[in-house]
Coordinates of C-alpha atoms in Angstrom, one line a residue:
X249 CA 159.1 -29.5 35.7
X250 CA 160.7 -27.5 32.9
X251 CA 157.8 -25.2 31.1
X252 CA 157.3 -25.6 27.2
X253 CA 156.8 -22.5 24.7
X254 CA 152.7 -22.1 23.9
X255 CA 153.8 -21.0 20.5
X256 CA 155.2 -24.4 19.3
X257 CA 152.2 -26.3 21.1
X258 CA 150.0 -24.1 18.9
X259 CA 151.7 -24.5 15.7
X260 CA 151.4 -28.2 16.3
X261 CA 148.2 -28.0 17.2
X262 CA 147.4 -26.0 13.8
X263 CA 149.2 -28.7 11.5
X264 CA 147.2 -31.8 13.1
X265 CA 144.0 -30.2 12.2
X266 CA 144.7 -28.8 9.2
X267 CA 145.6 -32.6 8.2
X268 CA 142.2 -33.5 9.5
X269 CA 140.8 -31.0 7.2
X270 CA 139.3 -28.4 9.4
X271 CA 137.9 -25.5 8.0
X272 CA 139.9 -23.2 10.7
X273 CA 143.0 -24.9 11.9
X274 CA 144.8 -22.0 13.6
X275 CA 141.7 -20.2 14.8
X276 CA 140.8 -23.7 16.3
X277 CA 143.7 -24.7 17.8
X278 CA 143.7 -21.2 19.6
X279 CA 140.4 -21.3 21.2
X280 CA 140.9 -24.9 22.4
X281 CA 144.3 -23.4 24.4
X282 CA 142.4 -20.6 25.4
X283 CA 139.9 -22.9 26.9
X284 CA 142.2 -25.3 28.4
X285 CA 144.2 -22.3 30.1
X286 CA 141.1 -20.3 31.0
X287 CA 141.5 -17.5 29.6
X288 CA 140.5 -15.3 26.3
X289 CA 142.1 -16.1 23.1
X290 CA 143.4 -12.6 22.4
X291 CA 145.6 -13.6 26.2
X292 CA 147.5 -16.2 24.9
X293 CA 149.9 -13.9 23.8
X294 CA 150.3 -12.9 27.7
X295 CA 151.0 -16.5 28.4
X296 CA 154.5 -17.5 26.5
X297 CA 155.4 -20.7 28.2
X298 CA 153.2 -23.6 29.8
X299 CA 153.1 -27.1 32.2
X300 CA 153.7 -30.1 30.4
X301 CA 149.7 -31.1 31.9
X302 CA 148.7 -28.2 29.6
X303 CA 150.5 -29.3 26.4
X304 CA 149.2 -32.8 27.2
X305 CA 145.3 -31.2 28.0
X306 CA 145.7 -29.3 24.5
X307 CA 146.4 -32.1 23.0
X308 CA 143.8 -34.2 24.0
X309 CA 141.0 -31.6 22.5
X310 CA 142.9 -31.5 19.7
X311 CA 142.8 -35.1 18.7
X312 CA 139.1 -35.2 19.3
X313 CA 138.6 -31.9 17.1
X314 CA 140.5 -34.5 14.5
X315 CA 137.8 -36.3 14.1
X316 CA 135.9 -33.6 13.6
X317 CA 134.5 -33.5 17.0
X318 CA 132.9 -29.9 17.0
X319 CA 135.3 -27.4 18.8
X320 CA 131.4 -26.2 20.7
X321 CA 131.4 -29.7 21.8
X322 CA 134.9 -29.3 23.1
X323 CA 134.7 -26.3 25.3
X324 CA 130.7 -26.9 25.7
X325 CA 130.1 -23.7 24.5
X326 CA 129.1 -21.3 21.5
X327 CA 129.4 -17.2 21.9
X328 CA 126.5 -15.0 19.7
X329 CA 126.9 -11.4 20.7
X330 CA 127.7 -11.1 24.1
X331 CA 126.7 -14.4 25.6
X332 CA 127.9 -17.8 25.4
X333 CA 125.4 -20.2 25.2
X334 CA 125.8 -24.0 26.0
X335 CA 125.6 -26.7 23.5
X336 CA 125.9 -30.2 23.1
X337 CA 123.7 -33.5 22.0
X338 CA 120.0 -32.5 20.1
X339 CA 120.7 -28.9 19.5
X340 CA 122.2 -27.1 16.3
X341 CA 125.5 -25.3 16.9
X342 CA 125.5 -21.6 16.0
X343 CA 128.1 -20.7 13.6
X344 CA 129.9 -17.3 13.4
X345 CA 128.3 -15.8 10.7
X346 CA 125.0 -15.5 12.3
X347 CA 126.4 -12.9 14.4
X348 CA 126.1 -10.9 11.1
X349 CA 122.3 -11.4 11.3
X350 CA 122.3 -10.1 14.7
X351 CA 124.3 -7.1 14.4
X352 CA 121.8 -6.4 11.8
X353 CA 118.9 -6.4 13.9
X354 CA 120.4 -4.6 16.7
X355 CA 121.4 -1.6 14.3
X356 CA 117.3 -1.4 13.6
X357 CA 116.7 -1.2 17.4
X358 CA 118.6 1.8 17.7
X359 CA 116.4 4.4 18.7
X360 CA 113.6 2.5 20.0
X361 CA 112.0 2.3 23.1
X362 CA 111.4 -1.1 24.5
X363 CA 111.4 -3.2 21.6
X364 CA 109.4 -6.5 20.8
X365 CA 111.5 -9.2 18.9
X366 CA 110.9 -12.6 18.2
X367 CA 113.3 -15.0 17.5
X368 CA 112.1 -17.9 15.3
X369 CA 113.1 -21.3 15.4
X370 CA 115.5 -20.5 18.2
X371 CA 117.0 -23.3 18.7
X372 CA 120.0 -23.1 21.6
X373 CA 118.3 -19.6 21.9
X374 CA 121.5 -17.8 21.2
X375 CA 119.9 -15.4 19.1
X376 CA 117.3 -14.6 21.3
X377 CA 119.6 -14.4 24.6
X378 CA 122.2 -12.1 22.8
X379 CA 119.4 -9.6 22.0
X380 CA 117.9 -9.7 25.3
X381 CA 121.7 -8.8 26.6
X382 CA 122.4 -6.3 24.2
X383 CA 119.1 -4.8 24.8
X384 CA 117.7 -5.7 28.2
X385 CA 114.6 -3.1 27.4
X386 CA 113.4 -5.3 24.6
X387 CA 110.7 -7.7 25.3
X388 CA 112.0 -11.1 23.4
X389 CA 109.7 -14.3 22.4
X390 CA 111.5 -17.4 20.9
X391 CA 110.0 -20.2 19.6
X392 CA 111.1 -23.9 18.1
X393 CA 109.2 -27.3 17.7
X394 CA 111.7 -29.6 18.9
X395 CA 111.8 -30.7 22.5
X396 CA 115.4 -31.4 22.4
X397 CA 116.4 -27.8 21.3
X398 CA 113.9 -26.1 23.6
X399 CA 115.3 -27.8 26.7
X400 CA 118.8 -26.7 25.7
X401 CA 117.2 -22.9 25.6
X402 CA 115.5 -23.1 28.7
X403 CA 118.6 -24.4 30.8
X404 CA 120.7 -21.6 28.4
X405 CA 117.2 -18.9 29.1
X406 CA 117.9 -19.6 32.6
X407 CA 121.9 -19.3 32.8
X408 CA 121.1 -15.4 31.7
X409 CA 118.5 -14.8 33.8
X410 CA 120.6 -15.9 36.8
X411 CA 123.3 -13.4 34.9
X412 CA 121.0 -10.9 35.3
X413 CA 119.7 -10.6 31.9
X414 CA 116.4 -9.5 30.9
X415 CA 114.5 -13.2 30.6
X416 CA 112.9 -14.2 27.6
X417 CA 109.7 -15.8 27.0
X418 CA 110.6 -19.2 25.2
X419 CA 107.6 -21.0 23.7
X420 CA 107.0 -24.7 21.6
X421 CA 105.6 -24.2 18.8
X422 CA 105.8 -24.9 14.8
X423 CA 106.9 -21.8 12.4
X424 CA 104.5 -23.7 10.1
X425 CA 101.5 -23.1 11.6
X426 CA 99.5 -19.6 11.2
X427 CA 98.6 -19.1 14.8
X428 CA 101.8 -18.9 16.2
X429 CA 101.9 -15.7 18.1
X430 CA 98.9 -14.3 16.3
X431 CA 97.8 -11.9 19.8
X432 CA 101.3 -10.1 18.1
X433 CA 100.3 -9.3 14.7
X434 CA 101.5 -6.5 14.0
X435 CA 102.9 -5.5 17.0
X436 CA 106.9 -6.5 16.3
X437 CA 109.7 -4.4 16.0
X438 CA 111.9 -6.9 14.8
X439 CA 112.1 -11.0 13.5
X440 CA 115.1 -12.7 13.1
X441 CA 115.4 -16.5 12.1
X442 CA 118.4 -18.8 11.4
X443 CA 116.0 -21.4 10.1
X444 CA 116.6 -25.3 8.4
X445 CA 117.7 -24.2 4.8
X446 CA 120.3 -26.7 3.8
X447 CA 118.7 -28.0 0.7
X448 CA 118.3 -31.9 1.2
X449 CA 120.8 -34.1 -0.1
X450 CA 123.5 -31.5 -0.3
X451 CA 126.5 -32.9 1.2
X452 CA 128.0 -31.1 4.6
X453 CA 130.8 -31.4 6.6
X454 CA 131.4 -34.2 9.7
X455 CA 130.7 -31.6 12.4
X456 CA 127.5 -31.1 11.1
X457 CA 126.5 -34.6 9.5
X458 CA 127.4 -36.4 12.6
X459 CA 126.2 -33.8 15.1
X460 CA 123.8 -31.4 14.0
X461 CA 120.4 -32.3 14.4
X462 CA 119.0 -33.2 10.7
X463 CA 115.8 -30.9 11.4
X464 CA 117.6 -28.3 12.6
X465 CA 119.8 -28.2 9.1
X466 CA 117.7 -29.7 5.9
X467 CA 114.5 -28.2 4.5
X468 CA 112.3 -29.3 1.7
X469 CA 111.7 -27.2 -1.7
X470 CA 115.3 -27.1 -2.2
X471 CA 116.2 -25.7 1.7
X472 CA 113.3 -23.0 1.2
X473 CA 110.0 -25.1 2.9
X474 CA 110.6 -23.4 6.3
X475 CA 111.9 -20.0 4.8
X476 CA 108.6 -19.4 2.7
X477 CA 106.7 -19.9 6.5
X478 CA 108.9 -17.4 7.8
X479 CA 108.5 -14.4 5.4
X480 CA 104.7 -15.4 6.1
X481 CA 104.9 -15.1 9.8
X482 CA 107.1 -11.9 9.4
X483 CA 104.8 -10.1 6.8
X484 CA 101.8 -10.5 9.5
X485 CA 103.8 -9.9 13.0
X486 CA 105.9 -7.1 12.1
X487 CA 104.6 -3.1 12.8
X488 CA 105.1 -0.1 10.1
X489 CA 109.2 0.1 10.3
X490 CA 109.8 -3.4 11.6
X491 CA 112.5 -5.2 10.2
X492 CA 113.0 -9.1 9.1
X493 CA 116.4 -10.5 9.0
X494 CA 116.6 -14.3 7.6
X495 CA 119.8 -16.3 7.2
X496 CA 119.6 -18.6 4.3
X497 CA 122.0 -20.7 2.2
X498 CA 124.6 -19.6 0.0
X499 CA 122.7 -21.0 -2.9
X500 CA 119.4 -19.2 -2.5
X501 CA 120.8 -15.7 -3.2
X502 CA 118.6 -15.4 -6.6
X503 CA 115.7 -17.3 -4.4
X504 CA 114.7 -16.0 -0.8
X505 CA 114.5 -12.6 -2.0
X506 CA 111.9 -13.0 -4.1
X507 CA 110.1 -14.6 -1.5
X508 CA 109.9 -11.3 0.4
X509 CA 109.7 -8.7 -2.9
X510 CA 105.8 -10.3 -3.5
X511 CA 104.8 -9.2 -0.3
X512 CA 103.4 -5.9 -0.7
X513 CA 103.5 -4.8 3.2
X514 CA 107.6 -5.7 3.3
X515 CA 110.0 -3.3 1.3
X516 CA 114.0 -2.5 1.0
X517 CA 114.8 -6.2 0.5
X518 CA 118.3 -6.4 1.1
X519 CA 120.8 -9.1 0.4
X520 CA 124.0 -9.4 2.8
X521 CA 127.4 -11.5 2.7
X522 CA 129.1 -13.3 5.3
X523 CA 132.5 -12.3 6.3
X524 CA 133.6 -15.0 3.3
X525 CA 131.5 -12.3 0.5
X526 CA 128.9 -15.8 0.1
X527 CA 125.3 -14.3 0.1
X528 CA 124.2 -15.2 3.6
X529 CA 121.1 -13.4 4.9
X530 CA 118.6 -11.1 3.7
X531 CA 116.1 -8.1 5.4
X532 CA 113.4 -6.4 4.8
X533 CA 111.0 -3.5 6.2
X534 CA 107.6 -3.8 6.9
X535 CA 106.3 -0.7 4.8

């Protein structure tokens, strides 16, 4: 069985997608090899030639990435931080630049002691999972309303405990109501949220009209219905010197800040890009 280059299987790879119109064809195509072979993506260079079976195993993913199949669906995985987290049917993917978010919060929690965060709307619990890794001190709550995405955290919740990581303590509940972890007013060192903020009606791309949950991506008030409950929940559960970080649409960098700014008991409201300069998140300190 004569072995075949990688390189040419890649650069095939790259052009079929990039004909299907995804957003990363190269990247893509090099994460699906990576996951076909086993092996990290920054490898493949290790690995110049490959069995036909390969090529042909490559190429299957890549058709169904095609059609816009999302690559998480492909390799049944998403990495935030230093987990990977599984994903699939009922759950919202996390995408790459929430790990901006994180590295955010993580930079406030230098210093401290055993740190309370809370991760709302948690969804796959990725964010709340990569925190308790990076920080296995910290004491980390995550919430979400829908059954479907909670189920996905718990099986994910118990993947890192079995890892070895510090569990977290995953709860139902609805970022709309005011008594959602009301015993911690004021008691948290950090809140982050990737929360629904896709204003409703904007159009989005296959992977996430076809896939994503519709909850878990649309909000009302043009995208800002679930972000106003949020800066509500993090004015009251945040201590002196605790930090907020919420990721919002690239449209509402004129219009989640101000959300935060009227509160008088949150200051340094800060607006961040993503690695593409779009206005992606923004923070603030409880004063």
């Amino acid at each position: 069985m004569k072995r075949l280059p990688l390189r040419l299987a890649l650069l095939e790879a790259a052009r079929t997608l990039e004909e299907a119109g995804v957003a990363s064809p190269r990247t893509d195509a090099e994460l699906i090899a990576a996951h076909v072979l086993g092996v990290e993506r920054g490898r493949l260079p290790l690995v110049p030639l490959v069995d036909p079976p390969v090529v042909e195993a490559i190429g299957r993913l890549v058709a169904e990435r095609a059609k816009r199949v999302p690559l998480q669906y492909l390799t049944g995985e998403a990495v935030v931080g230093g987990v990977s987290v599984q994903v699939g049917p009922g759950v919202f993917i996390p995408r790459p630049e929430t790990e901006l978010l994180l590295e955010w919060g993580l930079r406030l929690l230098k210093g401290r002691e055993y740190p309370v965060v809370v991760d709302l709307c948690t969804g796959s619990g990725a964010l709340a999972l990569a925190v308790a890794e990076a920080r296995p001190d910290a004491v980390v709550y995550a919430v979400d309303n829908d059954p479907n995405a909670l189920a996905w955290a718990r099986h994910n919740a118990d993947l890192r405990a079995e890892a070895g990581d510090t569990p977290i303590r995953l709860y139902s509940g609805d970022v709309t109501d005011d008594t959602v972890f009301a015993e911690l007013d004021g008691l948290v060192d950090l809140v982050l949220c990737n929360p629904p903020y896709v204003p409703e009606g904007t159009p989005v791309p296959p992977e996430v009209a076809d896939y994503d949950p519709p909850q878990a991506v649309f909000a009302a008030e043009g995208g800002l219905d679930i972000i106003r409950h949020v800066v509500t929940m993090a004015a009251r559960l945040l201590r002196p010197g605790g930090g907020v970080a919420i990721e919002h649409d690239d449209t509402h960098a004129k219009s989640v800040p101000p959300l935060l700014e009227v509160r008088r008991v949150l200051t340094d409201v800060t607006t961040h890009n993503d690695l593409a300069g779009r206005p992606r998140f923004v923070t603030a300190r409880r004063v």
